[in-house]
Short mmCIF file of C-alpha atoms in Angstrom, two decimals:
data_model
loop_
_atom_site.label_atom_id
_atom_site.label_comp_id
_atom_site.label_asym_id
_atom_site.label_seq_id
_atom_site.Cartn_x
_atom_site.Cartn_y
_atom_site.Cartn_z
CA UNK A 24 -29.29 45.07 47.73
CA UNK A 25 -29.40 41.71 47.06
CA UNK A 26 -27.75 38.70 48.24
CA UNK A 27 -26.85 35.30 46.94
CA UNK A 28 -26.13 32.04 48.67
CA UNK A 29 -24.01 29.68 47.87
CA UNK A 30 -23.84 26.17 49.89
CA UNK A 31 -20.51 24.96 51.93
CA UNK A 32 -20.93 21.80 51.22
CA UNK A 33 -21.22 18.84 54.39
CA UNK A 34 -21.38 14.99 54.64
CA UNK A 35 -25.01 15.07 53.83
CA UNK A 36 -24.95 16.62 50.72
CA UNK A 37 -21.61 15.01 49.14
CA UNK A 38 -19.77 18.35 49.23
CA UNK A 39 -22.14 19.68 46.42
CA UNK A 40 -24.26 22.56 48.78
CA UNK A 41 -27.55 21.28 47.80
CA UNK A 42 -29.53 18.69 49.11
CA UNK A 43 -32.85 17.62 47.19
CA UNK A 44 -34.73 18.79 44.73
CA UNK A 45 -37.02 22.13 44.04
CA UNK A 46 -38.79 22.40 40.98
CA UNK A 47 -39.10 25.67 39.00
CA UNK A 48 -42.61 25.17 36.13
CA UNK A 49 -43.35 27.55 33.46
CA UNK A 50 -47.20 27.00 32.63
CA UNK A 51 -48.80 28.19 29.58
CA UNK A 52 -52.77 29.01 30.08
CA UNK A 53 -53.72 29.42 27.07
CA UNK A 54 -55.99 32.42 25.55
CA UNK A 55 -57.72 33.24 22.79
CA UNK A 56 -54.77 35.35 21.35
CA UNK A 57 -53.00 32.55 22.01
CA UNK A 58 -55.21 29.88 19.97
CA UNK A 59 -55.11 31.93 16.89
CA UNK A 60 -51.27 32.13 16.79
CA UNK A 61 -51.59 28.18 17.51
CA UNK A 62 -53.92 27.68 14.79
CA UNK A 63 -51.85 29.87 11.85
CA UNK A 64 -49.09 28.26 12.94
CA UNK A 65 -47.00 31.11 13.50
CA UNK A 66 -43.19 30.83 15.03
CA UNK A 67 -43.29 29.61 18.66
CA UNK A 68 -41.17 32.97 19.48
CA UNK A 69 -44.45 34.64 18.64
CA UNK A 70 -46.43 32.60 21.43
CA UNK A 71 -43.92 32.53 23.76
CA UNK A 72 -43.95 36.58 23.52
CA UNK A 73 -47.92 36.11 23.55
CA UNK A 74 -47.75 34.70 26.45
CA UNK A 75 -45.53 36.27 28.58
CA UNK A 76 -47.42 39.29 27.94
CA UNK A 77 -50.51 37.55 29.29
CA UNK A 78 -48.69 37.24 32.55
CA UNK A 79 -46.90 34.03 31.89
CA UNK A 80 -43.65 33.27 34.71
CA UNK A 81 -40.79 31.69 32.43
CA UNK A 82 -38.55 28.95 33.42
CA UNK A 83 -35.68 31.25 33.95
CA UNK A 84 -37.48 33.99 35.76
CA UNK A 85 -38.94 30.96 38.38
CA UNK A 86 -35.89 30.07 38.75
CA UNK A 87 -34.38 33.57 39.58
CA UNK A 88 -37.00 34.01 42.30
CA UNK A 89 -36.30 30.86 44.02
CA UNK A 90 -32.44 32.57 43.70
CA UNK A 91 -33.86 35.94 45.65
CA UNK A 92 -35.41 33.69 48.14
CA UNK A 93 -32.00 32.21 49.03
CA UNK A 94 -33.34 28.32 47.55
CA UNK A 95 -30.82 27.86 44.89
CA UNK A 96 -27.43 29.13 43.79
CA UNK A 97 -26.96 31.63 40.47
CA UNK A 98 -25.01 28.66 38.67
CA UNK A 99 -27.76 26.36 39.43
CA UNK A 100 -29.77 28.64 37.39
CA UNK A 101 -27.68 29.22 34.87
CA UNK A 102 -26.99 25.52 34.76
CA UNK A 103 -31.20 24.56 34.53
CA UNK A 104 -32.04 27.27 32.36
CA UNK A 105 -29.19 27.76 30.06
CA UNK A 106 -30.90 26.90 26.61
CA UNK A 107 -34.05 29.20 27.22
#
């Protein structure tokens, strides 16, 4: 079972629940698969898929951990990741 936070809000923080700044990164090592779909220019689906088969953490899916570990709220991570 999981459970998800959401902040109350105080003097410190304006109200909002958060207070600061965490980053989530998304980091793309690149391979040899990798170079030849760079090279033929093929879609950037088709590296992104590349990649996170190679063991890549997307954006959204470092953000959802930092949800499971209580740092952030769900609509913080909607709100940060909503075009990817």
């Amino acid at each position: 079972e999981t459970v998800f936070y959401h902040g109350r809000g105080c003097d410190m923080c304006f109200g909002t629940g958060y207070n600061g700044r965490v980053g989530i990164y998304e980091m793309l090592a690149i391979n040899d698969a990798m170079i030849k779909i760079i090279l033929a220019q093929d879609p950037s689906g088709t590296l992104r898929a590349s990649a996170i088969e190679a063991g890549m953490t997307t954006l959204r899916d470092a953000a959802l951990k930092k949800l499971r570990d209580g740092i952030t709220t769900a609509e913080e991570v909607l709100r940060v990741t909503m075009d990817i």
